[in-house]
XYZ file of C-alpha atoms in Angstrom:
645
model
C 105.105 194.741 104.901
C 107.653 197.345 103.879
C 110.908 195.467 103.615
C 109.281 192.340 102.219
C 107.574 194.172 99.387
C 110.796 195.965 98.552
C 112.834 192.786 98.626
C 110.369 191.013 96.370
C 110.039 193.714 93.762
C 113.739 194.490 93.703
C 115.962 191.430 93.492
C 115.548 188.636 95.962
C 111.747 188.224 96.222
C 110.970 187.107 99.746
C 107.669 187.509 101.413
C 104.816 188.502 99.153
C 105.691 186.212 96.234
C 104.686 188.639 93.569
C 104.269 187.932 89.828
C 101.068 187.769 91.351
C 66.039 163.204 90.510
C 64.430 161.187 91.273
C 61.463 161.220 88.867
C 58.127 162.346 90.318
C 54.991 160.564 89.105
C 52.238 162.763 87.701
C 48.961 161.663 89.202
C 46.190 161.808 86.605
C 42.534 162.399 87.282
C 40.082 161.009 84.718
C 36.931 161.610 86.675
C 35.493 163.831 89.334
C 36.698 163.192 92.874
C 34.583 164.271 95.828
C 32.574 166.496 93.489
C 35.726 168.262 92.287
C 37.089 168.467 88.760
C 40.844 168.560 88.190
C 43.142 170.478 85.888
C 46.514 169.126 84.672
C 48.343 172.428 84.359
C 51.363 171.101 82.442
C 49.215 169.478 79.763
C 47.347 172.718 79.374
C 50.618 174.602 78.943
C 51.703 172.089 76.313
C 48.483 172.542 74.392
C 48.918 176.306 74.527
C 52.440 175.945 73.178
C 51.224 173.628 70.414
C 48.867 176.397 69.315
C 51.884 178.603 68.682
C 51.900 180.795 71.761
C 55.323 181.868 73.001
C 56.424 183.366 76.317
C 59.285 183.046 78.788
C 56.888 181.916 81.484
C 55.380 179.213 79.272
C 58.671 177.676 78.149
C 60.252 177.956 81.591
C 57.376 176.028 83.149
C 57.461 173.322 80.507
C 61.254 172.990 80.547
C 61.359 172.840 84.335
C 58.574 170.254 84.475
C 60.644 167.787 82.463
C 64.049 168.815 83.851
C 63.034 168.174 87.436
C 61.651 164.800 86.393
C 64.990 163.860 84.797
C 63.499 163.882 81.295
C 66.290 166.025 79.930
C 65.710 165.332 76.255
C 62.124 166.587 76.541
C 63.232 169.542 78.640
C 65.770 170.465 75.927
C 62.913 171.042 73.450
C 61.308 173.691 75.636
C 64.556 175.308 76.825
C 65.622 175.605 73.178
C 62.417 177.493 72.456
C 62.953 179.591 75.584
C 66.376 180.731 74.429
C 65.101 181.219 70.872
C 62.849 184.046 72.053
C 65.166 185.559 74.671
C 68.745 185.185 75.920
C 67.997 187.290 78.988
C 67.485 184.386 81.371
C 68.634 183.762 84.915
C 71.957 181.885 85.168
C 70.355 178.647 86.338
C 68.459 178.363 83.058
C 71.777 178.421 81.180
C 73.038 175.648 83.404
C 69.911 173.512 82.986
C 69.900 174.045 79.228
C 73.558 172.992 78.981
C 72.864 169.822 80.946
C 69.965 169.003 78.634
C 72.086 169.589 75.532
C 74.712 167.202 76.862
C 72.023 164.585 77.382
C 71.377 164.514 73.620
C 75.037 164.664 72.577
C 75.199 168.347 71.627
C 78.421 168.974 73.516
C 79.658 171.915 71.461
C 76.412 173.774 71.990
C 76.447 172.822 75.661
C 79.943 174.278 75.998
C 78.747 177.535 74.439
C 75.856 177.761 76.890
C 78.147 176.923 79.814
C 80.458 179.753 78.750
C 77.496 182.105 78.923
C 76.581 180.619 82.303
C 80.063 181.418 83.585
C 79.825 184.978 82.286
C 76.489 185.509 83.947
C 77.791 184.016 87.176
C 80.864 186.276 87.127
C 84.379 185.600 85.851
C 86.909 187.434 87.999
C 87.022 186.019 91.511
C 87.699 189.437 92.998
C 84.652 190.858 91.250
C 82.596 187.914 92.497
C 83.879 188.422 96.010
C 83.024 192.093 95.912
C 79.585 191.586 94.371
C 78.731 188.907 96.907
C 80.183 190.903 99.789
C 78.865 194.422 99.255
C 78.378 194.627 103.019
C 81.862 193.326 103.765
C 82.669 196.172 106.151
C 79.680 195.208 108.273
C 80.863 191.607 108.300
C 84.398 192.617 109.280
C 82.954 194.777 112.032
C 80.963 191.802 113.314
C 84.173 189.749 113.446
C 86.191 192.491 115.129
C 86.974 193.084 118.784
C 87.905 189.465 119.468
C 91.585 190.036 120.226
C 93.745 191.916 122.664
C 97.098 192.761 121.086
C 100.431 194.151 122.230
C 103.984 194.496 121.021
C 105.675 191.106 121.289
C 108.695 192.672 123.029
C 111.233 191.291 120.554
C 111.087 193.916 117.802
C 113.942 196.067 116.566
C 114.123 199.188 114.425
C 114.594 196.842 111.479
C 112.162 194.383 109.944
C 110.950 191.580 112.201
C 108.313 189.291 110.758
C 106.923 185.806 110.445
C 107.205 183.424 113.350
C 106.856 179.800 114.358
C 106.623 177.787 117.554
C 109.351 175.300 118.365
C 108.867 173.809 121.807
C 109.175 176.785 124.193
C 110.757 179.036 121.603
C 109.465 181.538 119.088
C 111.498 181.477 115.871
C 111.210 184.493 113.552
C 113.012 186.385 110.765
C 114.777 189.663 111.330
C 116.952 192.104 109.394
C 118.692 193.269 112.575
C 122.498 193.127 112.621
C 123.825 191.271 115.637
C 127.454 191.969 114.827
C 130.173 189.684 113.571
C 133.310 190.103 111.502
C 131.333 190.979 108.396
C 127.773 191.511 107.384
C 126.075 191.475 104.026
C 123.764 194.430 103.432
C 120.765 194.537 101.118
C 121.502 197.750 99.238
C 117.877 198.796 98.616
C 117.186 199.101 102.360
C 120.699 199.385 103.767
C 119.751 196.607 106.165
C 121.107 193.139 106.642
C 119.490 190.294 104.817
C 117.038 188.516 107.069
C 118.202 185.647 109.266
C 116.294 183.453 111.673
C 116.293 184.405 115.357
C 114.916 182.682 118.427
C 113.375 183.869 121.680
C 112.434 181.684 124.628
C 108.838 182.036 125.878
C 108.604 181.668 129.656
C 105.644 180.403 131.690
C 104.134 183.881 131.858
C 104.258 184.296 128.088
C 107.137 186.758 128.053
C 109.957 186.452 125.512
C 113.658 186.460 126.231
C 116.141 188.646 124.394
C 116.346 187.298 120.819
C 119.498 185.640 119.587
C 120.494 184.198 116.259
C 119.166 180.779 115.417
C 121.580 177.857 115.409
C 124.353 177.804 112.867
C 123.816 175.760 109.747
C 120.584 177.430 108.656
C 121.371 181.108 108.269
C 123.275 182.120 105.152
C 124.443 185.391 103.642
C 121.058 185.754 101.894
C 117.478 185.656 103.179
C 116.034 182.997 105.489
C 112.486 183.240 106.825
C 109.215 181.540 107.818
C 110.239 178.216 109.350
C 107.916 175.463 110.542
C 108.875 172.542 112.796
C 107.575 169.049 113.375
C 106.269 168.430 116.891
C 109.271 166.331 117.858
C 111.550 169.179 116.824
C 113.731 167.043 114.550
C 112.621 168.394 111.159
C 112.182 171.926 109.954
C 111.052 173.471 106.681
C 112.016 177.046 105.903
C 112.226 179.660 103.151
C 115.520 180.763 101.678
C 116.682 182.496 98.543
C 117.735 180.110 95.812
C 121.169 179.678 97.371
C 122.735 176.336 98.226
C 126.279 175.116 98.784
C 127.679 178.531 97.899
C 125.822 178.688 94.563
C 123.043 181.142 93.769
C 120.387 180.036 91.276
C 118.648 182.434 88.895
C 115.625 182.358 86.624
C 115.703 183.243 82.913
C 115.585 186.927 83.907
C 118.627 186.412 86.130
C 116.537 186.931 89.279
C 117.172 184.835 92.376
C 113.800 183.592 93.587
C 112.695 181.677 96.688
C 112.757 178.005 97.574
C 111.597 175.849 100.465
C 114.268 173.765 102.173
C 114.152 170.934 104.690
C 116.688 170.352 107.461
C 117.086 167.588 110.041
C 118.361 168.011 113.576
C 121.055 165.583 114.652
C 123.013 165.857 117.871
C 121.737 169.404 118.385
C 122.711 170.634 114.920
C 120.679 171.261 111.780
C 122.104 169.179 108.964
C 121.126 167.468 105.718
C 119.651 170.637 104.230
C 117.896 169.865 100.929
C 115.697 171.830 98.565
C 112.237 170.285 98.140
C 111.691 168.560 94.782
C 108.858 170.810 93.592
C 111.041 173.922 93.788
C 112.203 175.566 90.573
C 114.620 178.239 89.438
C 111.733 179.700 87.373
C 109.180 180.352 90.124
C 109.114 180.897 93.879
C 107.929 178.642 96.660
C 107.805 179.963 100.211
C 106.220 180.050 103.671
C 105.770 176.346 104.503
C 103.095 175.226 106.982
C 102.327 171.746 108.309
C 98.942 170.103 108.770
C 98.183 168.893 112.315
C 99.000 165.286 111.337
C 102.214 166.502 109.629
C 101.319 164.554 106.485
C 100.601 167.607 104.317
C 102.752 170.641 103.637
C 101.036 173.918 102.685
C 102.941 176.735 101.011
C 102.683 179.802 98.781
C 103.884 179.893 95.181
C 103.485 181.508 91.786
C 104.157 178.211 90.015
C 102.288 177.334 86.793
C 98.612 176.735 87.543
C 98.367 179.665 89.935
C 95.145 181.669 89.752
C 96.787 184.936 90.732
C 99.990 186.649 91.694
C 100.628 183.974 94.315
C 98.443 181.072 95.421
C 98.333 178.610 98.274
C 99.167 174.997 97.475
C 99.397 171.733 99.392
C 101.527 168.650 98.850
C 101.419 165.228 100.493
C 104.451 164.167 102.549
C 104.883 160.432 102.035
C 105.989 158.093 104.815
C 109.403 157.692 103.219
C 109.924 161.454 103.243
C 109.218 161.930 99.533
C 106.538 164.269 98.249
C 103.481 164.043 96.035
C 102.560 166.598 93.408
C 101.527 170.084 94.559
C 97.784 170.801 94.430
C 96.324 174.294 94.143
C 93.821 174.988 96.945
C 91.436 176.380 94.327
C 89.221 179.412 94.160
C 87.727 178.798 97.584
C 90.995 180.335 98.807
C 92.945 181.712 95.867
C 92.129 184.845 93.889
C 93.797 186.828 91.110
C 95.578 188.684 93.920
C 98.134 187.479 96.489
C 97.556 184.637 98.913
C 100.493 183.988 101.217
C 101.692 183.017 104.741
C 99.527 179.953 105.421
C 99.262 178.520 108.914
C 97.271 175.428 109.888
C 96.028 175.414 113.479
C 95.607 172.203 115.456
C 91.844 172.552 114.909
C 92.321 172.418 111.109
C 91.745 176.124 110.690
C 93.655 177.594 107.763
C 94.868 181.127 108.467
C 96.464 183.090 105.631
C 96.989 186.603 104.297
C 95.454 187.928 101.075
C 94.770 191.159 99.246
C 92.388 189.460 96.817
C 89.342 189.502 99.096
C 87.494 192.525 100.495
C 89.399 193.748 103.516
C 90.563 196.774 105.401
C 93.614 197.464 103.235
C 96.762 195.743 102.023
C 97.102 192.175 103.180
C 94.433 191.053 105.627
C 94.373 187.849 107.659
C 91.566 185.452 106.763
C 90.565 182.083 108.178
C 88.805 179.061 106.690
C 88.081 175.582 108.003
C 89.437 172.444 106.343
C 86.848 169.682 106.605
C 87.600 166.000 107.151
C 86.872 165.491 103.438
C 89.433 168.146 102.542
C 86.800 170.663 101.490
C 87.613 174.208 102.542
C 84.896 176.496 103.848
C 84.453 180.075 102.736
C 87.054 182.363 104.269
C 86.266 185.001 106.843
C 88.173 188.162 107.649
C 89.352 187.860 111.280
C 88.584 191.553 111.812
C 90.234 194.297 113.803
C 92.546 194.783 115.639
C 94.581 192.025 113.966
C 93.736 193.500 110.581
C 94.319 197.147 109.823
C 94.555 199.495 106.865
C 98.145 198.291 106.252
C 99.666 194.828 105.691
C 98.836 192.211 108.303
C 100.139 188.673 107.863
C 102.021 185.673 109.310
C 99.308 184.756 111.829
C 99.847 181.753 114.104
C 97.866 180.619 117.119
C 98.231 178.098 119.948
C 94.741 176.631 120.021
C 94.669 175.564 123.675
C 95.534 178.957 125.112
C 94.162 180.920 122.117
C 97.302 183.036 122.124
C 99.649 183.705 119.251
C 101.535 186.163 117.074
C 101.122 188.043 113.824
C 103.130 190.580 111.839
C 102.100 194.054 110.696
C 103.642 197.211 109.284
C 100.979 199.398 110.886
C 101.793 202.826 112.259
C 103.236 202.954 115.761
C 105.613 200.027 115.356
C 109.326 200.062 116.064
C 110.635 199.027 112.661
C 109.756 198.236 109.070
C 107.631 195.279 110.221
C 106.844 194.275 113.768
C 105.629 191.150 115.491
C 102.592 191.504 117.755
C 101.333 189.189 120.454
C 97.602 188.536 120.791
C 95.054 186.716 122.893
C 91.784 185.662 121.301
C 88.913 186.450 123.675
C 86.107 185.123 121.480
C 86.379 182.431 118.813
C 85.277 183.186 115.287
C 82.743 180.488 114.650
C 79.816 180.721 112.336
C 77.131 178.067 112.494
C 74.032 178.221 110.340
C 70.930 176.080 110.033
C 68.597 176.286 107.055
C 65.052 175.235 107.853
C 61.440 175.815 106.963
C 57.986 174.385 106.692
C 56.388 172.942 103.544
C 52.799 173.951 102.801
C 50.204 173.928 100.024
C 50.293 177.345 98.337
C 46.508 177.493 97.967
C 45.209 175.966 101.183
C 48.137 176.487 103.524
C 47.884 172.828 104.553
C 51.064 171.273 105.939
C 52.882 168.893 103.607
C 54.764 166.234 105.591
C 56.839 163.596 103.809
C 57.960 166.040 101.120
C 61.376 165.287 99.666
C 63.638 168.316 100.093
C 67.037 168.385 98.389
C 69.780 170.946 98.962
C 72.242 171.697 96.129
C 75.339 173.848 96.118
C 75.877 176.887 93.882
C 76.974 174.585 91.031
C 73.787 172.511 91.357
C 75.572 169.530 92.890
C 73.319 167.652 95.321
C 74.590 167.763 98.893
C 71.838 166.139 100.954
C 68.183 165.109 100.799
C 65.672 164.803 103.626
C 61.918 164.406 104.031
C 59.786 166.907 105.903
C 58.628 165.544 109.258
C 55.099 165.054 110.570
C 54.805 168.795 111.107
C 56.139 169.460 107.584
C 59.436 170.863 108.864
C 62.817 170.288 107.205
C 66.313 171.436 108.139
C 69.913 171.314 106.925
C 73.253 172.265 108.434
C 74.754 174.804 106.036
C 77.947 176.810 105.650
C 77.890 180.497 106.481
C 78.121 182.774 103.471
C 77.341 180.045 100.929
C 74.609 180.089 98.263
C 72.346 177.066 97.886
C 69.377 175.853 95.867
C 66.570 174.085 97.712
C 64.374 171.768 95.650
C 61.149 170.196 96.964
C 59.223 167.393 95.245
C 56.050 165.549 96.139
C 53.606 163.538 94.054
C 50.656 165.608 92.810
C 52.681 168.818 93.199
C 54.918 170.772 90.866
C 58.591 170.736 91.819
C 59.674 173.878 93.642
C 63.216 175.252 93.527
C 64.446 178.337 95.384
C 67.811 180.061 95.658
C 68.969 181.091 99.122
C 72.076 182.926 100.331
C 73.154 182.119 103.874
C 74.250 184.864 106.251
C 77.889 185.095 107.248
C 76.883 185.373 110.896
C 75.751 182.548 113.155
C 72.049 181.918 113.318
C 69.149 180.249 111.542
C 67.888 180.934 108.043
C 64.199 180.345 107.417
C 63.043 179.316 103.953
C 59.357 178.375 103.755
C 58.399 176.208 100.790
C 55.004 176.497 99.127
C 53.966 173.739 96.750
C 51.491 174.163 93.932
C 49.385 171.210 92.855
C 49.813 169.880 89.343
C 46.248 168.658 89.320
C 44.162 171.536 90.604
C 40.731 170.993 92.216
C 37.941 173.336 91.147
C 34.298 173.752 92.113
C 31.469 176.243 91.632
C 32.403 179.596 93.080
C 36.128 179.214 92.326
C 37.945 181.785 90.255
C 39.930 180.261 87.376
C 42.090 183.378 87.307
C 43.426 182.473 90.756
C 43.981 178.854 89.706
C 46.287 179.991 86.906
C 47.679 183.120 88.535
C 45.968 185.421 86.010
C 45.887 188.815 87.683
C 44.409 190.738 84.789
C 43.661 190.380 81.089
C 45.659 193.317 79.784
C 44.352 195.708 77.168
C 46.075 198.668 75.549
C 45.262 202.054 77.062
C 41.590 202.923 76.542
C 41.222 199.864 74.295
C 39.140 196.725 74.626
C 40.434 194.353 71.915
C 42.376 191.255 72.949
C 46.167 191.617 72.860
C 48.588 188.737 72.183
C 49.595 188.406 75.818
C 45.942 188.495 76.884
C 45.138 185.729 74.378
C 47.844 183.587 75.986
C 46.064 183.862 79.337
C 42.623 183.282 77.814
C 43.848 180.059 76.183
C 44.047 178.593 79.697
C 40.389 179.390 80.314
C 39.429 178.122 76.861
C 41.051 174.727 77.406
C 39.355 174.319 80.798
C 35.989 175.021 79.186
C 36.751 172.553 76.395
C 37.708 169.866 78.920
C 34.538 170.532 80.944
C 31.720 170.926 78.373
C 29.008 171.572 80.979
C 30.926 174.239 82.871
C 29.493 177.761 82.913
C 31.526 180.806 83.961
C 30.918 184.464 84.717
C 33.544 186.879 83.311
C 34.135 189.888 85.548
C 36.349 192.872 84.765
C 37.447 195.398 87.407
C 39.368 198.688 87.375
C 41.041 200.864 89.975
C 39.594 204.215 91.055
C 41.904 206.473 89.031
C 39.287 207.706 86.551
C 35.706 208.763 86.838
C 33.164 206.251 88.084
C 31.250 206.355 84.801
C 34.387 205.975 82.668
C 35.635 202.960 84.638
C 32.227 201.272 84.483
C 32.031 201.652 80.715
C 35.644 200.575 80.123
C 35.364 197.462 82.281
C 32.091 196.533 80.599
C 33.662 196.743 77.131
C 36.574 194.603 78.273
C 34.315 191.936 79.788
C 32.354 191.816 76.518
C 35.575 191.571 74.459
C 36.757 188.679 76.628
C 33.464 186.814 76.166
C 33.523 187.517 72.415
C 37.010 186.019 72.145
C 35.878 182.823 73.916
C 32.786 182.533 71.672
C 34.925 183.103 68.568
C 37.135 180.218 69.697
C 34.262 177.744 70.019
C 32.581 178.267 73.384
C 28.785 178.407 73.265
C 27.488 181.787 74.413
C 24.973 180.070 76.749
C 27.898 179.029 78.921
C 29.156 182.576 79.381
C 27.942 185.572 81.309
C 29.868 188.659 82.215
C 29.873 192.188 83.457
C 32.181 195.128 84.002
C 32.200 196.293 87.604
C 34.392 199.344 87.210
C 35.626 200.492 90.593
C 32.653 199.193 92.590
C 34.398 196.141 94.056
C 37.775 197.395 95.232
C 39.777 194.875 97.281
C 41.363 197.603 99.423
C 40.707 201.175 100.535
C 42.206 202.838 97.432
C 39.132 204.909 96.662
C 39.047 208.429 95.262
C 41.248 210.832 97.194
C 43.226 208.106 98.972
C 46.984 208.016 98.286
C 47.982 204.493 97.239
C 50.999 202.841 95.674
C 50.978 201.472 92.148
C 51.013 197.957 93.594
C 47.908 198.700 95.661
C 46.095 200.084 92.623
C 47.190 197.022 90.616
C 45.346 194.765 93.080
C 42.080 196.366 92.000
C 42.746 196.050 88.256
C 41.833 192.407 87.897
C 39.969 189.883 85.781
C 37.876 187.094 87.281
C 36.475 183.923 85.754
C 34.002 182.600 88.326
C 32.663 179.055 87.898
C 28.847 179.265 88.003
C 28.174 175.572 87.580
C 29.945 172.371 86.606
């Protein structure tokens, strides 16, 4: 976009517009059921916390238990303790904590936590786009190869850019000089200021020799980027701040851009007026009409812009007046430049930006405007429309899938050239998020589970129930991030984060639910019930560490709740020491574990134990076999086997 960039940065600023739950009931169990005993895990965690134990895992579980049951005041207590021991939490914990603080009137503190949430989620939109699109070149490649392009046949050695359909004509801007008694030259380029030109498109798609657009629109300064109503009686276009022979200037004495409206009467364009949201102090340019012609889209650097130039929309009232401009928001706008909007008949928003990952300069992107006005995530339309240079001013006729765009790529005739294209494959991305809900311990299917999908800001979008085969599914937007939350009586609430691919397909997210009230019987391992992989000891030591005591408290409380229960404590090692050494070490650790339980009130007659060293490996990681650290870790385990109830 050679001439446009120069015009903007020099004096007349034309094209680039620079400057820029439902609560779940906890089912109790007061007596044995089918010869099983039950453990209320949350109550056990609370008792552990009451004894003074502290850990991220403990406070996260307790906070989540109340948060997901809409008991925010109770959740605040545990989240406060969570953040008291560590600020290094995942972003969602900041969000949940802030919501809980608001629920008890601590708005100032909630605002502080939300500020931290925003920092952790990323501030600069360009940085967020890059971080969430590290594979953007692969995505662009996947979107490429969908167009055949050729020179439009109307270009000159000067700048030709931006175009619009008007009946059978293509209207565009050009700096070419078509003669006349006098011509005004833009000194920085030694070319004429741009005027509007027209070219008739015949039935074969070929364009006639361009000629100047009708008198009444072109002036001695720049005109560009028109758009016409379907009946051809109204046009909106961009012009320098010049009207009735007077040139307006901002406080820096720069003539900026404005959008004008003209009406056709008896074959002439008359009643030219500047739109009411224009200003001498900022630019508005590149108008585009919605399919119903009730909304005007445009580019501007007006106050409220997120970047150098943003896309806005404004309602056109039935009487021809206008509403207040609305910024399209960060779904579209970035700290960079967004410009040249075009709304296709299918409600696709095409525009050019340098604020999103692309191939270089301005790239053409497309997003879909939903019936509710929500705009989907943008996608780069790919090569060959986009290139390493500036590519912009894209428009398409949706029935024939043909259209035009402008580029200053190498090989063109002038500063900017208009290219004709045919789309051979539509850019559509459809994604379905689905999965099956099961019990994490038994693998049993869990039909009739409530599954809720939330957006990246934790706003609920939809809720469903898993069917008779425990399946659930949602229609989702490509490239978006969601949270999926599953709740069912007797189970702990599950929440998972999922990022959807930017390519069409299906995303599978299985959900595993863990029971709140856990059944146990002789032969079960309490370590598996509570996810205790190993009671950790310092190297070559056998005394109980603080983190090991936290795990043993779970076993202690189970034994206290079940006074007739007897357990066998088993300690295992991996094979990375001598057989004799591992046997002795594991034996000392089993004895230390039993001693800790006895010291805390458990009768010794209820406890047996032994160290098994490396004699009961769960895999083939024996002496001389090369294994990963994770494989060795599987063998370093503690077991608490129920002998009798």
